[in-house]
mmCIF file of C-alpha atoms in Angstrom:
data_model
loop_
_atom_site.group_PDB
_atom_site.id
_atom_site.type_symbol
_atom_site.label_atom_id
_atom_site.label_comp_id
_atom_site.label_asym_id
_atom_site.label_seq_id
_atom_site.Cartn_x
_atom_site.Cartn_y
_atom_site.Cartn_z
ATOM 1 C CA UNK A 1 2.343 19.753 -22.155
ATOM 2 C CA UNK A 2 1.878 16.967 -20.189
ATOM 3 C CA UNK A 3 -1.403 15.118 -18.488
ATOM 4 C CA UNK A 4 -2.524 11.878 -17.281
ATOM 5 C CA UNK A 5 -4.012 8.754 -17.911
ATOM 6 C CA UNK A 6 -7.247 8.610 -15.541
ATOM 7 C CA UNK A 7 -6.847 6.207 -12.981
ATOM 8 C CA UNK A 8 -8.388 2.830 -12.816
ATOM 9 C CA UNK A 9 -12.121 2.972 -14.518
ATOM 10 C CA UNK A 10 -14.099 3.359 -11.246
ATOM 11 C CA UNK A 11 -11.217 3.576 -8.836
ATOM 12 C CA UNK A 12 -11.552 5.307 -5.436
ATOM 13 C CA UNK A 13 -9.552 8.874 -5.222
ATOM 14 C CA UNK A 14 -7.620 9.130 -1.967
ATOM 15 C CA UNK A 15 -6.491 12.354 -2.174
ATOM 16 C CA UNK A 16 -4.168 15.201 0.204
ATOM 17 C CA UNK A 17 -5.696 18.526 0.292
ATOM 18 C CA UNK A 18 -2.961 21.669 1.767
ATOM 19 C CA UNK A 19 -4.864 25.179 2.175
ATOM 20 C CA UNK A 20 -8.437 23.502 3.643
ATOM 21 C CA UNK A 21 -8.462 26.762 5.854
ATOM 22 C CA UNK A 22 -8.562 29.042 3.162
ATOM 23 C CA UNK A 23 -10.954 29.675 0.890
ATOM 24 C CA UNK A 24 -10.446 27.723 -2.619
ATOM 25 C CA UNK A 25 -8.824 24.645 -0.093
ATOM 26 C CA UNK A 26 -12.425 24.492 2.038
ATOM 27 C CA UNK A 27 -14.211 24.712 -1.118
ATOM 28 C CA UNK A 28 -12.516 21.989 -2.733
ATOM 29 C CA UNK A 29 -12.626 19.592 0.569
ATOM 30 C CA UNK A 30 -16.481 20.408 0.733
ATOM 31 C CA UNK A 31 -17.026 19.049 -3.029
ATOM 32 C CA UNK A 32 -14.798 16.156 -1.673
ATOM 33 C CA UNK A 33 -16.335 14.897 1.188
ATOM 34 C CA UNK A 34 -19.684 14.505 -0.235
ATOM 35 C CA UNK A 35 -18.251 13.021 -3.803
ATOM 36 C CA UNK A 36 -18.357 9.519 -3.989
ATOM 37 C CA UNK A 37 -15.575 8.750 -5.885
ATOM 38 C CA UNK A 38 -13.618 10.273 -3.145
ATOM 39 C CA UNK A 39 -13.026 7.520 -0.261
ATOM 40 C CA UNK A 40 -10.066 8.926 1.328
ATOM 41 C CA UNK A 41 -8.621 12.156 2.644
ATOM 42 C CA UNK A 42 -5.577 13.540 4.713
ATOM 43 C CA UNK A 43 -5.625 16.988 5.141
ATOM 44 C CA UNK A 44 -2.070 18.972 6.036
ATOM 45 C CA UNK A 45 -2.526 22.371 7.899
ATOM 46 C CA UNK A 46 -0.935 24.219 10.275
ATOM 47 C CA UNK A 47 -4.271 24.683 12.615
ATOM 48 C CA UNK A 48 -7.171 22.773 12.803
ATOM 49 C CA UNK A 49 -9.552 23.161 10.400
ATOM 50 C CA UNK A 50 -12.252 22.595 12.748
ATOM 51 C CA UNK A 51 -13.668 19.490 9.936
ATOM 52 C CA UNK A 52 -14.915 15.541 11.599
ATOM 53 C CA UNK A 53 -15.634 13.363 9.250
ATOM 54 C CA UNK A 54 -14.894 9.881 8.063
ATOM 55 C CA UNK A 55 -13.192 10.627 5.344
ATOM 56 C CA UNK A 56 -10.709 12.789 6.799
ATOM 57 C CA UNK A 57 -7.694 12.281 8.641
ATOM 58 C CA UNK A 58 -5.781 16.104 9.660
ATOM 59 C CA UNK A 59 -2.134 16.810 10.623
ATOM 60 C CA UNK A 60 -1.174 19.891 12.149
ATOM 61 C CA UNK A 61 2.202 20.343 10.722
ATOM 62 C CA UNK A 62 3.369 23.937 11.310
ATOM 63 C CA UNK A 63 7.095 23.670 8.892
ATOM 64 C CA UNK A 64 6.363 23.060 5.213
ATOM 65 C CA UNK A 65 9.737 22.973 4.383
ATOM 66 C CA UNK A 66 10.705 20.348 6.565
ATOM 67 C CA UNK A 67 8.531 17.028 6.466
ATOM 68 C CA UNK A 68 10.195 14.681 7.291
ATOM 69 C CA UNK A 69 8.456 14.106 10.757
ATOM 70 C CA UNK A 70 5.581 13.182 8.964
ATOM 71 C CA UNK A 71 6.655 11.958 5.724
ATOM 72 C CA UNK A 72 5.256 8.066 6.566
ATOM 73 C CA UNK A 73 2.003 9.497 6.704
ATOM 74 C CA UNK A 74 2.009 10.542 2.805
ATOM 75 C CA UNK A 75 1.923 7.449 1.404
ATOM 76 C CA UNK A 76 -0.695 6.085 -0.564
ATOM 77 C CA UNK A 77 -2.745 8.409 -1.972
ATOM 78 C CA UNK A 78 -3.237 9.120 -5.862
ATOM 79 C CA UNK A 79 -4.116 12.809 -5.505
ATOM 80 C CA UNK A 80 -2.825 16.145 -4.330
ATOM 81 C CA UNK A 81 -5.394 19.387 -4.418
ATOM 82 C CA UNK A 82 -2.471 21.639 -3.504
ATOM 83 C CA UNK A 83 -4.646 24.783 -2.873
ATOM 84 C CA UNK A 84 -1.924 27.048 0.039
ATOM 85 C CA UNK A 85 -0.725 30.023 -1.221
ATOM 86 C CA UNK A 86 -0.359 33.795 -0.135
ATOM 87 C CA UNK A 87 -1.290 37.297 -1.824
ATOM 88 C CA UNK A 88 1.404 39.030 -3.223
ATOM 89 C CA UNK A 89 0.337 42.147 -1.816
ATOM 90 C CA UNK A 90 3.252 43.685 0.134
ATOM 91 C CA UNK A 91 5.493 41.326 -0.497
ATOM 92 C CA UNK A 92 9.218 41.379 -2.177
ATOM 93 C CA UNK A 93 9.923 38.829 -4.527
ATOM 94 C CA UNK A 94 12.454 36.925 -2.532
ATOM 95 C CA UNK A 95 9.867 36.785 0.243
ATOM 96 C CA UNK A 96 7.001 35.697 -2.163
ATOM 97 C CA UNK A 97 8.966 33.146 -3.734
ATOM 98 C CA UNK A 98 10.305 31.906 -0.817
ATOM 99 C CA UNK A 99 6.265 30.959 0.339
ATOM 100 C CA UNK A 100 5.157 30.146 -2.900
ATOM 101 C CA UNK A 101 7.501 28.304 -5.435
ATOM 102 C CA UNK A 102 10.242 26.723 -2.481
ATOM 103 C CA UNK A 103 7.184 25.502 0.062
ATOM 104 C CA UNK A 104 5.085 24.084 -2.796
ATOM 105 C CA UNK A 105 7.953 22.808 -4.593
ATOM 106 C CA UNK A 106 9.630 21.300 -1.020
ATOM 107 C CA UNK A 107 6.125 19.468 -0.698
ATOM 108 C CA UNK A 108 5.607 18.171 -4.224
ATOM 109 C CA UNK A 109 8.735 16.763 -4.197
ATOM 110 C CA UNK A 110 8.195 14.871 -0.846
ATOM 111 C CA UNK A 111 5.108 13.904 -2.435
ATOM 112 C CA UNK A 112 5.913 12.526 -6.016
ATOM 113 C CA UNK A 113 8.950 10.425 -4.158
ATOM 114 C CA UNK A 114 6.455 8.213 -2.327
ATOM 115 C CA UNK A 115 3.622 8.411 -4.586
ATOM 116 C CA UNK A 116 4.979 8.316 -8.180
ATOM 117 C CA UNK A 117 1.112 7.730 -9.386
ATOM 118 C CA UNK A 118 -0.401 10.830 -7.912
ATOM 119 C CA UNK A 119 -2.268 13.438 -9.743
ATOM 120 C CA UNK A 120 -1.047 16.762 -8.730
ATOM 121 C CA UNK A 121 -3.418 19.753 -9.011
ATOM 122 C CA UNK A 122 -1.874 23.890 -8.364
ATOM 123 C CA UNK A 123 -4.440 26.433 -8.010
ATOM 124 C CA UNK A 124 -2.162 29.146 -9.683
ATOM 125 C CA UNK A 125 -4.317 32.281 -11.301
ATOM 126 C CA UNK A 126 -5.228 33.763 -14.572
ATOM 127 C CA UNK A 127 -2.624 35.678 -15.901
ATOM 128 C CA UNK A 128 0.165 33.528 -14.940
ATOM 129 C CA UNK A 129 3.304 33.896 -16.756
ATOM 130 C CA UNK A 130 4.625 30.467 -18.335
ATOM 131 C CA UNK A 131 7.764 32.571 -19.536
ATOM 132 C CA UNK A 132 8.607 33.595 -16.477
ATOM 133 C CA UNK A 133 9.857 37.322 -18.253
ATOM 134 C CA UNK A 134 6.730 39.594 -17.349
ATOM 135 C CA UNK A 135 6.349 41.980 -15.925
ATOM 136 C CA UNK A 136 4.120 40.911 -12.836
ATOM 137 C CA UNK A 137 6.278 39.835 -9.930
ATOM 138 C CA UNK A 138 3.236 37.240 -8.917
ATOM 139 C CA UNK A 139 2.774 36.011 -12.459
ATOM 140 C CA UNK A 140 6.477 34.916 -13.334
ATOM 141 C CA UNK A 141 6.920 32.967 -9.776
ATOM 142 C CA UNK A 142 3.980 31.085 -9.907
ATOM 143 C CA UNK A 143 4.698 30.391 -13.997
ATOM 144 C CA UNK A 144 8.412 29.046 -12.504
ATOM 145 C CA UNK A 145 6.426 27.116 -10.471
ATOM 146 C CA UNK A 146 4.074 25.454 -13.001
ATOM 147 C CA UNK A 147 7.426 24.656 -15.206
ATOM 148 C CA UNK A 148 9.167 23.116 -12.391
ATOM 149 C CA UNK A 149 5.957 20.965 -10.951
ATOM 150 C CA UNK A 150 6.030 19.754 -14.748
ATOM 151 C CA UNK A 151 9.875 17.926 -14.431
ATOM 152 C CA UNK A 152 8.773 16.111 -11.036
ATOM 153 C CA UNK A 153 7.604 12.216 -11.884
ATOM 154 C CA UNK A 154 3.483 12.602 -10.567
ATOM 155 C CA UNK A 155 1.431 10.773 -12.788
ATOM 156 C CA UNK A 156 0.135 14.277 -14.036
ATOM 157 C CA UNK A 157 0.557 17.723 -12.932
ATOM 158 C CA UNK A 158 -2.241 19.959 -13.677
ATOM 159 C CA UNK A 159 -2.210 23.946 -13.053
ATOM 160 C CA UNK A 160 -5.664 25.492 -12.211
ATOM 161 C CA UNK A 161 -6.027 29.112 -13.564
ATOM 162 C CA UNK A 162 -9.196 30.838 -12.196
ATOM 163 C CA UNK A 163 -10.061 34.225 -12.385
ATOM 164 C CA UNK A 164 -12.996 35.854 -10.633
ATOM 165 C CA UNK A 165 -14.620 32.947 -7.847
ATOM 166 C CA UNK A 166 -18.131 32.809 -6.812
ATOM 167 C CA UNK A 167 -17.894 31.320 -3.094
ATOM 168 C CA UNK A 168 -20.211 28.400 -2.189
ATOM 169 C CA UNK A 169 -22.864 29.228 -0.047
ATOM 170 C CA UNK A 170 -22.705 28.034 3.312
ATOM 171 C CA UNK A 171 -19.019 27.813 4.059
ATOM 172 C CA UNK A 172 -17.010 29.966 5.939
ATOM 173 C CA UNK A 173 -13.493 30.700 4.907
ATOM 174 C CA UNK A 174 -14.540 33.259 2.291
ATOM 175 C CA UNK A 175 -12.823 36.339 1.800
ATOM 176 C CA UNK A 176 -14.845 39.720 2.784
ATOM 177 C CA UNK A 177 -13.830 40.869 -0.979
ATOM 178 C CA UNK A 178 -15.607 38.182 -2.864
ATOM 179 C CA UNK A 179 -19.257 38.935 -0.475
ATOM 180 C CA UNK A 180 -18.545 42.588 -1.141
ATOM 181 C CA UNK A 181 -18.542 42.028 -5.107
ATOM 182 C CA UNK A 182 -20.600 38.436 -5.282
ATOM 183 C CA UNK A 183 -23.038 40.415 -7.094
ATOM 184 C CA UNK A 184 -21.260 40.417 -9.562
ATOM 185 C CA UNK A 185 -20.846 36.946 -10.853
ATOM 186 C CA UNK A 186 -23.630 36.653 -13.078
ATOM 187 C CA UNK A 187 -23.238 39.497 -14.932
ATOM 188 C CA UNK A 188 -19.427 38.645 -14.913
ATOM 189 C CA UNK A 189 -20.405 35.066 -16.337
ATOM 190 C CA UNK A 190 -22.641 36.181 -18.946
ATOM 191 C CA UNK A 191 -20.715 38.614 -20.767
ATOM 192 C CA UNK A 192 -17.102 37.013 -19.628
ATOM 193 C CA UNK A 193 -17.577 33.324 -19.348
ATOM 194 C CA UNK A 194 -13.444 33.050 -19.428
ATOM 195 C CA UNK A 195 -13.289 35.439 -16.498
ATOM 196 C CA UNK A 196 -15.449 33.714 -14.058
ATOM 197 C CA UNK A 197 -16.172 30.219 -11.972
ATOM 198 C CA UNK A 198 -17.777 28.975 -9.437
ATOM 199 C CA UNK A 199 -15.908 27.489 -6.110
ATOM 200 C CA UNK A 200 -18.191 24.232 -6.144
ATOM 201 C CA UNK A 201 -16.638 24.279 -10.201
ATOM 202 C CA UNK A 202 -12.889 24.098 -9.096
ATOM 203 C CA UNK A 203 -13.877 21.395 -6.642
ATOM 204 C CA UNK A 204 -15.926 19.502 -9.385
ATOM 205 C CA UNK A 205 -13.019 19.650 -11.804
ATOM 206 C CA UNK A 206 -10.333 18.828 -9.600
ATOM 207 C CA UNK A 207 -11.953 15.384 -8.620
ATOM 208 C CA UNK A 208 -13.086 14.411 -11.940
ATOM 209 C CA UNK A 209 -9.553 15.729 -13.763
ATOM 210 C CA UNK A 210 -7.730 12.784 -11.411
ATOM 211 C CA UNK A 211 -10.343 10.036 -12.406
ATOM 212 C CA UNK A 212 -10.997 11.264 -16.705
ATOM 213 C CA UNK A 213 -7.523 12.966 -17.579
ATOM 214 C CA UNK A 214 -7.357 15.782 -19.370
ATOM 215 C CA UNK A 215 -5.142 16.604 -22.687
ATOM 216 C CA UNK A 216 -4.091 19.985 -21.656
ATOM 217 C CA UNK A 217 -2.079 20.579 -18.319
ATOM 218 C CA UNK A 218 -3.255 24.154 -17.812
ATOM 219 C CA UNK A 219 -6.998 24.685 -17.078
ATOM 220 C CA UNK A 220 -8.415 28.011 -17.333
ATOM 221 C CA UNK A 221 -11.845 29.289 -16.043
ATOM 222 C CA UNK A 222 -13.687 27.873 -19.296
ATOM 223 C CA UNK A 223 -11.846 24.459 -18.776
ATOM 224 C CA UNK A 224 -12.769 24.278 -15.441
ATOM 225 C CA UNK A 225 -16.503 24.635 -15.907
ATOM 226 C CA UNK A 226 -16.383 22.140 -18.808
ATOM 227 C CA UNK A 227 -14.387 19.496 -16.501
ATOM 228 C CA UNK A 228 -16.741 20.114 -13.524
ATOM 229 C CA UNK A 229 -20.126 19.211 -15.414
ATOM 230 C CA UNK A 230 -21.344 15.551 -15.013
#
């Protein structure tokens, strides 16, 4: 499996978040924009987020799969937190794959073409399949699409795996669900610490996987906690 080297011993991250409007992307831009390794930020999203700050530059791009009218904007940064994706729920394969593995993999490609030393970082899932043979329709595309992020020439790939997510307080694009069962967590933690993580974790990880490294491409809850700490 591959990883990366960690960029330049006290180098600035400029880095491309997709998915700030949902959940996992607006936690990981929060832990972002107050990190101060983190100097740069373009966001990509089809509406406004709604986010001013000096950090952050945002394009409203509504076609994933085509890019091209903004593909001079990607250059230059040496991190993607690619955190869009959709539920499965109700969904055919065909339909699922065509939003999950041919948008991400349309964008990573644009991506490692004009910035061969980014860091590229998935937010799969637990339970995704790497063999792409299970059962679960959900679990073999997004394991296809792990295997195929791994042949494109980033710097690194790596494939975040969480399982249950305790929201950070304060923010807003929180699923209903996660309030409904928030209580949870801590029993979830204590007895299951390879179940569950914290949102404010992911984001933690994510930055400082792109300036350490890491030796194994796929991080699971209990990797993610470790990575996130100080």
């Amino acid at each position: 499996m591959r990883s990366s080297q960690p960029i330049t011993a006290g180098g600035k991250i400029r880095a491309i978040i997709t998915g700030s409007t949902g959940m996992v992307g607006e936690g990981v831009l929060h832990e972002c924009l107050t990190h101060p390794q983190v100097e740069q930020i373009l966001l990509i999203n089809r509406r406004p987020s709604g986010i001013s700050h000096p950090k952050v530059t945002e394009i409203i791009h509504e076609n994933f799969y085509d890019l091209s009218s903004i593909s001079g904007k990607l250059a230059g940064y040496n991190a993607c937190y690619f955190c869009l994706g959709v539920s499965s729920v109700g969904l055919k394969e065909e339909e699922y794959r065509r939003l999950t593995y041919d948008l991400t993999m349309h964008v990573a490609r644009q991506l490692s073409a004009v910035n061969p030393e980014m860091v590229f970082c998935y937010v799969t899932g637990s339970g995704t399949d790497s063999t792409e043979q299970g059962r679960s329709m959900w679990a073999r595309v997004k394991g296809k699409t792990e295997n195929d992020l791994r042949k494109l020439p980033f710097r690194g790939t790596y494939f975040f795996r969480p399982g249950f997510i305790r929201p950070t307080p304060g923010l807003t694009r929180t699923h209903k669900y996660y309030y409904a069962i928030g209580w949870m967590y801590p029993v979830l933690r204590a007895l299951f610490p390879g179940y569950a993580v914290t949102l404010q974790e992911i984001g933690l990880a994510m930055i400082h996987i792109v300036s350490r490294g890491h030796d194994r491409d796929i991080v699971e809850n209990r990797d993610i906690a470790a990575i996130a700490k100080p």
